[in-house]
PDB file of C-alpha atoms in Angstrom:
ATOM      1  CA  MET A   1       9.126  -4.922  14.480  1.00 71.00           C
ATOM      2  CA  THR A   2       8.898  -1.298  14.851  1.00 87.00           C
ATOM      3  CA  ALA A   3       6.005   0.363  12.889  1.00 93.00           C
ATOM      4  CA  PRO A   4       4.282   3.768  12.799  1.00 97.00           C
ATOM      5  CA  ILE A   5       0.650   3.266  13.955  1.00 98.00           C
ATOM      6  CA  LEU A   6      -2.241   5.819  13.821  1.00 98.00           C
ATOM      7  CA  ILE A   7      -4.984   5.268  16.655  1.00 98.00           C
ATOM      8  CA  VAL A   8      -8.196   7.171  16.225  1.00 98.00           C
ATOM      9  CA  ASP A   9     -10.604   7.085  19.195  1.00 96.00           C
ATOM     10  CA  ASP A  10     -12.633   9.838  21.008  1.00 94.00           C
ATOM     11  CA  SER A  11     -11.957   8.413  24.273  1.00 94.00           C
ATOM     12  CA  PRO A  12      -8.790   9.699  25.833  1.00 95.00           C
ATOM     13  CA  GLN A  13      -8.618   6.534  28.017  1.00 95.00           C
ATOM     14  CA  ASN A  14      -8.724   4.233  25.124  1.00 94.00           C
ATOM     15  CA  LEU A  15      -6.038   6.173  23.236  1.00 95.00           C
ATOM     16  CA  LEU A  16      -3.760   6.159  26.382  1.00 96.00           C
ATOM     17  CA  VAL A  17      -4.211   2.238  26.954  1.00 96.00           C
ATOM     18  CA  ALA A  18      -3.694   1.288  23.406  1.00 97.00           C
ATOM     19  CA  SER A  19      -0.787   3.751  22.930  1.00 97.00           C
ATOM     20  CA  ARG A  20       0.986   2.521  26.026  1.00 97.00           C
ATOM     21  CA  HIS A  21       0.692  -1.136  24.875  1.00 97.00           C
ATOM     22  CA  LEU A  22       2.081  -0.481  21.431  1.00 98.00           C
ATOM     23  CA  GLU A  23       4.699   1.934  22.401  1.00 97.00           C
ATOM     24  CA  SER A  24       6.121  -0.543  25.049  1.00 96.00           C
ATOM     25  CA  ALA A  25       6.516  -2.946  22.083  1.00 96.00           C
ATOM     26  CA  GLY A  26       8.607  -0.291  20.274  1.00 96.00           C
ATOM     27  CA  HIS A  27       5.964   1.125  17.838  1.00 97.00           C
ATOM     28  CA  ARG A  28       5.765   4.728  17.080  1.00 97.00           C
ATOM     29  CA  VAL A  29       2.199   5.653  17.920  1.00 98.00           C
ATOM     30  CA  VAL A  30       0.288   8.839  16.879  1.00 98.00           C
ATOM     31  CA  THR A  31      -3.364   9.487  18.107  1.00 98.00           C
ATOM     32  CA  ARG A  32      -6.292  11.539  16.898  1.00 97.00           C
ATOM     33  CA  SER A  33      -9.603  11.835  18.354  1.00 96.00           C
ATOM     34  CA  SER A  34     -11.813  12.113  15.120  1.00 96.00           C
ATOM     35  CA  GLY A  35     -12.085  10.573  11.704  1.00 96.00           C
ATOM     36  CA  GLU A  36     -11.557  13.914  10.259  1.00 97.00           C
ATOM     37  CA  GLN A  37      -8.409  14.539  11.964  1.00 97.00           C
ATOM     38  CA  ALA A  38      -7.184  10.916  10.984  1.00 97.00           C
ATOM     39  CA  LEU A  39      -7.900  11.596   7.357  1.00 97.00           C
ATOM     40  CA  ALA A  40      -6.112  14.948   7.372  1.00 97.00           C
ATOM     41  CA  LEU A  41      -3.116  13.252   8.961  1.00 97.00           C
ATOM     42  CA  LEU A  42      -3.114  10.455   6.397  1.00 97.00           C
ATOM     43  CA  GLU A  43      -2.607  12.882   3.523  1.00 96.00           C
ATOM     44  CA  SER A  44       0.921  13.868   4.889  1.00 96.00           C
ATOM     45  CA  ASP A  45       2.057  10.982   7.094  1.00 96.00           C
ATOM     46  CA  ARG A  46       2.406   7.218   6.339  1.00 95.00           C
ATOM     47  CA  PHE A  47       1.515   4.471   8.786  1.00 97.00           C
ATOM     48  CA  ASP A  48       1.702   0.714   8.758  1.00 97.00           C
ATOM     49  CA  LEU A  49      -1.439   0.354  10.547  1.00 98.00           C
ATOM     50  CA  VAL A  50      -4.668   2.389  11.382  1.00 98.00           C
ATOM     51  CA  ILE A  51      -6.598   1.467  14.336  1.00 98.00           C
ATOM     52  CA  LEU A  52     -10.074   2.956  14.396  1.00 97.00           C
ATOM     53  CA  ASP A  53     -12.878   3.013  17.023  1.00 94.00           C
ATOM     54  CA  VAL A  54     -16.258   2.322  15.547  1.00 91.00           C
ATOM     55  CA  LEU A  55     -18.398   5.026  17.372  1.00 89.00           C
ATOM     56  CA  MET A  56     -17.027   8.577  17.160  1.00 90.00           C
ATOM     57  CA  PRO A  57     -18.617  11.912  16.922  1.00 89.00           C
ATOM     58  CA  GLY A  58     -18.513  13.490  13.349  1.00 92.00           C
ATOM     59  CA  ILE A  59     -17.259  10.933  10.747  1.00 94.00           C
ATOM     60  CA  GLY A  60     -17.525   7.535  12.539  1.00 93.00           C
ATOM     61  CA  GLY A  61     -15.078   4.676  12.239  1.00 95.00           C
ATOM     62  CA  PHE A  62     -17.074   2.874   9.347  1.00 95.00           C
ATOM     63  CA  GLU A  63     -17.192   6.109   7.257  1.00 97.00           C
ATOM     64  CA  THR A  64     -13.469   6.884   7.969  1.00 97.00           C
ATOM     65  CA  CYS A  65     -12.598   3.442   6.943  1.00 98.00           C
ATOM     66  CA  ARG A  66     -14.458   3.860   3.570  1.00 97.00           C
ATOM     67  CA  ARG A  67     -12.732   7.147   2.904  1.00 98.00           C
ATOM     68  CA  ILE A  68      -9.271   5.529   3.631  1.00 98.00           C
ATOM     69  CA  ARG A  69     -10.086   2.770   1.197  1.00 97.00           C
ATOM     70  CA  ALA A  70     -11.303   5.170  -1.441  1.00 97.00           C
ATOM     71  CA  ASN A  71      -8.011   7.245  -1.446  1.00 96.00           C
ATOM     72  CA  ALA A  72      -5.388   5.724  -3.614  1.00 94.00           C
ATOM     73  CA  ALA A  73      -2.581   7.360  -1.568  1.00 93.00           C
ATOM     74  CA  PHE A  74      -3.208   5.189   1.431  1.00 93.00           C
ATOM     75  CA  ALA A  75      -5.844   2.818   0.458  1.00 94.00           C
ATOM     76  CA  ASP A  76      -3.574  -0.233   1.234  1.00 94.00           C
ATOM     77  CA  VAL A  77      -2.859   0.627   4.877  1.00 97.00           C
ATOM     78  CA  PRO A  78      -4.282  -1.922   7.087  1.00 98.00           C
ATOM     79  CA  VAL A  79      -7.265  -0.881   9.232  1.00 98.00           C
ATOM     80  CA  MET A  80      -8.169  -2.521  12.458  1.00 97.00           C
ATOM     81  CA  PHE A  81     -11.437  -1.685  14.320  1.00 95.00           C
ATOM     82  CA  MET A  82     -11.496  -1.436  18.121  1.00 92.00           C
ATOM     83  CA  THR A  83     -15.113  -1.870  19.223  1.00 87.00           C
ATOM     84  CA  ALA A  84     -17.185  -2.372  22.222  1.00 81.00           C
ATOM     85  CA  LEU A  85     -20.042  -3.430  20.123  1.00 66.00           C
ATOM     86  CA  GLY A  86     -21.062  -6.961  20.113  1.00 61.00           C
ATOM     87  CA  ASP A  87     -19.469  -9.033  17.341  1.00 57.00           C
ATOM     88  CA  ARG A  88     -22.546  -9.315  15.275  1.00 65.00           C
ATOM     89  CA  ASP A  89     -23.350  -5.671  15.542  1.00 74.00           C
ATOM     90  CA  ALA A  90     -19.822  -4.672  14.101  1.00 81.00           C
ATOM     91  CA  THR A  91     -18.205  -7.417  12.055  1.00 85.00           C
ATOM     92  CA  ALA A  92     -20.325  -7.119   8.901  1.00 88.00           C
ATOM     93  CA  PRO A  93     -20.513  -3.315   8.697  1.00 90.00           C
ATOM     94  CA  ALA A  94     -16.665  -3.184   9.528  1.00 91.00           C
ATOM     95  CA  LEU A  95     -15.645  -5.680   6.885  1.00 91.00           C
ATOM     96  CA  ASP A  96     -18.035  -4.095   4.369  1.00 92.00           C
ATOM     97  CA  ALA A  97     -16.314  -0.798   5.084  1.00 95.00           C
ATOM     98  CA  GLY A  98     -12.874  -2.269   4.378  1.00 94.00           C
ATOM     99  CA  ALA A  99     -11.440  -3.414   7.666  1.00 96.00           C
ATOM    100  CA  ASP A 100      -8.953  -6.039   7.890  1.00 97.00           C
ATOM    101  CA  ASP A 101      -9.590  -6.987  11.455  1.00 95.00           C
ATOM    102  CA  LEU A 102     -11.632  -6.101  14.624  1.00 93.00           C
ATOM    103  CA  LEU A 103     -10.486  -6.161  18.269  1.00 92.00           C
ATOM    104  CA  ALA A 104     -13.140  -6.051  20.927  1.00 89.00           C
ATOM    105  CA  LYS A 105     -12.867  -3.887  23.881  1.00 87.00           C
ATOM    106  CA  PRO A 106     -11.862  -4.541  26.536  1.00 88.00           C
ATOM    107  CA  PHE A 107      -8.754  -6.200  25.002  1.00 91.00           C
ATOM    108  CA  THR A 108      -5.521  -7.687  26.470  1.00 94.00           C
ATOM    109  CA  ARG A 109      -2.121  -6.320  25.690  1.00 96.00           C
ATOM    110  CA  SER A 110      -1.166  -9.550  24.155  1.00 96.00           C
ATOM    111  CA  GLU A 111      -4.049  -9.782  21.901  1.00 96.00           C
ATOM    112  CA  LEU A 112      -3.581  -6.165  20.696  1.00 97.00           C
ATOM    113  CA  LEU A 113       0.137  -6.876  19.990  1.00 97.00           C
ATOM    114  CA  LEU A 114      -0.449 -10.088  18.285  1.00 97.00           C
ATOM    115  CA  ARG A 115      -3.131  -8.729  15.797  1.00 96.00           C
ATOM    116  CA  THR A 116      -1.025  -5.607  15.053  1.00 97.00           C
ATOM    117  CA  SER A 117       1.905  -7.544  14.492  1.00 96.00           C
ATOM    118  CA  ALA A 118       0.113  -9.850  11.983  1.00 96.00           C
ATOM    119  CA  LEU A 119      -1.330  -6.978  10.132  1.00 97.00           C
ATOM    120  CA  ILE A 120       1.911  -5.137   9.909  1.00 97.00           C
ATOM    121  CA  ARG A 121       3.845  -8.242   8.769  1.00 96.00           C
ATOM    122  CA  GLN A 122       1.051  -8.693   5.909  1.00 95.00           C
ATOM    123  CA  HIS A 123       1.378  -5.013   5.052  1.00 94.00           C
ATOM    124  CA  ARG A 124       4.927  -5.108   4.694  1.00 94.00           C
ATOM    125  CA  ALA A 125       4.994  -8.526   2.659  1.00 93.00           C
ATOM    126  CA  VAL A 126       2.464  -6.744   0.236  1.00 91.00           C
ATOM    127  CA  GLN A 127       4.718  -3.693   0.015  1.00 90.00           C
ATOM    128  CA  LYS A 128       7.894  -5.654  -0.552  1.00 93.00           C
ATOM    129  CA  HIS A 129       6.090  -7.908  -3.359  1.00 93.00           C
ATOM    130  CA  ARG A 130       4.838  -4.414  -4.972  1.00 90.00           C
ATOM    131  CA  ALA A 131       8.420  -3.155  -4.822  1.00 91.00           C
ATOM    132  CA  ASP A 132       9.981  -6.308  -6.284  1.00 91.00           C
ATOM    133  CA  THR A 133       7.331  -6.322  -8.992  1.00 90.00           C
ATOM    134  CA  ALA A 134       8.085  -2.773  -9.862  1.00 87.00           C
ATOM    135  CA  ASP A 135      11.808  -3.514  -9.973  1.00 89.00           C
ATOM    136  CA  GLU A 136      11.248  -6.627 -12.223  1.00 86.00           C
ATOM    137  CA  ARG A 137       8.896  -4.508 -14.378  1.00 81.00           C
ATOM    138  CA  ALA A 138      11.542  -1.738 -14.682  1.00 82.00           C
ATOM    139  CA  LYS A 139      14.206  -4.383 -15.556  1.00 81.00           C
ATOM    140  CA  ILE A 140      11.897  -5.935 -18.284  1.00 83.00           C
ATOM    141  CA  LEU A 141      11.042  -2.453 -19.650  1.00 76.00           C
ATOM    142  CA  ALA A 142      14.824  -1.562 -19.902  1.00 75.00           C
ATOM    143  CA  SER A 143      15.405  -4.896 -21.486  1.00 78.00           C
ATOM    144  CA  VAL A 144      12.716  -4.210 -24.172  1.00 72.00           C
ATOM    145  CA  SER A 145      14.226  -0.741 -24.789  1.00 73.00           C
ATOM    146  CA  ARG A 146      17.650  -2.294 -25.333  1.00 72.00           C
ATOM    147  CA  LEU A 147      16.142  -4.871 -27.687  1.00 71.00           C
ATOM    148  CA  ARG A 148      14.253  -2.148 -29.686  1.00 68.00           C
ATOM    149  CA  GLU A 149      17.569  -0.337 -29.983  1.00 76.00           C
ATOM    150  CA  ILE A 150      19.324  -3.440 -31.249  1.00 73.00           C
ATOM    151  CA  SER A 151      16.482  -4.063 -33.549  1.00 66.00           C
ATOM    152  CA  ARG A 152      16.713  -0.539 -35.109  1.00 69.00           C
ATOM    153  CA  GLY A 153      20.367  -1.107 -35.521  1.00 69.00           C
ATOM    154  CA  LEU A 154      19.882  -4.519 -37.180  1.00 67.00           C
ATOM    155  CA  ASP A 155      17.334  -2.927 -39.551  1.00 68.00           C
ATOM    156  CA  GLY A 156      19.784  -0.227 -40.366  1.00 67.00           C
ATOM    157  CA  GLU A 157      22.504  -2.686 -40.915  1.00 70.00           C
ATOM    158  CA  ILE A 158      20.356  -4.858 -43.107  1.00 72.00           C
ATOM    159  CA  ALA A 159      18.952  -1.734 -45.001  1.00 61.00           C
ATOM    160  CA  ARG A 160      22.689  -0.698 -45.558  1.00 66.00           C
ATOM    161  CA  LYS A 161      23.507  -4.178 -46.848  1.00 69.00           C
ATOM    162  CA  PHE A 162      20.515  -4.220 -49.121  1.00 62.00           C
ATOM    163  CA  CYS A 163      21.723  -0.837 -50.428  1.00 62.00           C
ATOM    164  CA  GLU A 164      25.010  -2.208 -51.121  1.00 69.00           C
ATOM    165  CA  GLU A 165      23.709  -5.298 -52.951  1.00 67.00           C
ATOM    166  CA  LEU A 166      21.543  -2.848 -54.968  1.00 60.00           C
ATOM    167  CA  ALA A 167      24.514  -0.766 -55.920  1.00 63.00           C
ATOM    168  CA  ASN A 168      26.505  -3.833 -56.827  1.00 66.00           C
ATOM    169  CA  LEU A 169      23.667  -5.034 -59.149  1.00 60.00           C
ATOM    170  CA  GLU A 170      23.409  -1.644 -60.647  1.00 61.00           C
ATOM    171  CA  HIS A 171      27.091  -1.569 -61.265  1.00 61.00           C
ATOM    172  CA  SER A 172      26.979  -5.056 -62.666  1.00 63.00           C
ATOM    173  CA  CYS A 173      23.961  -4.024 -64.990  1.00 57.00           C
ATOM    174  CA  GLU A 174      26.050  -1.048 -66.122  1.00 63.00           C
ATOM    175  CA  ARG A 175      28.712  -3.398 -67.227  1.00 60.00           C
ATOM    176  CA  VAL A 176      26.445  -5.468 -69.374  1.00 57.00           C
TER     177      VAL A 176
END
């Protein structure tokens, strides 16, 4: 499953390690070193996953995640944090910011690939469901539109028959 993935970390070494692991699995990886750069890139490019470091200069990972979630254009992209903080120090704030998963540093290639695959699979399933729902909604709206047209046609036919009956009654009344 090839996917576009954005990795955001101020450590070139962390970017290199994570990128190599993901690229070796066939993913297209784009890296940025700050939250500001990541948010600017998300305005123009689409990703199936964003991987954020927690501690970065400028906009940190938690705030970057909050801003991702606040922007309707890309709010549904999965976000996974990479952190060297202890689980208790990072888990609650990460989840509160909108994270989908956390990965403790140092991590293994296997764990990185398994977690990213799971998040990408879930994201694509949600996208497919939304597309299917949108298609069904479009079909239903088209059917409603056709039924309205038929209804207008029936109303016109009923009105025409009513007018014919009135004319016949008027004609009958004239004979009497």
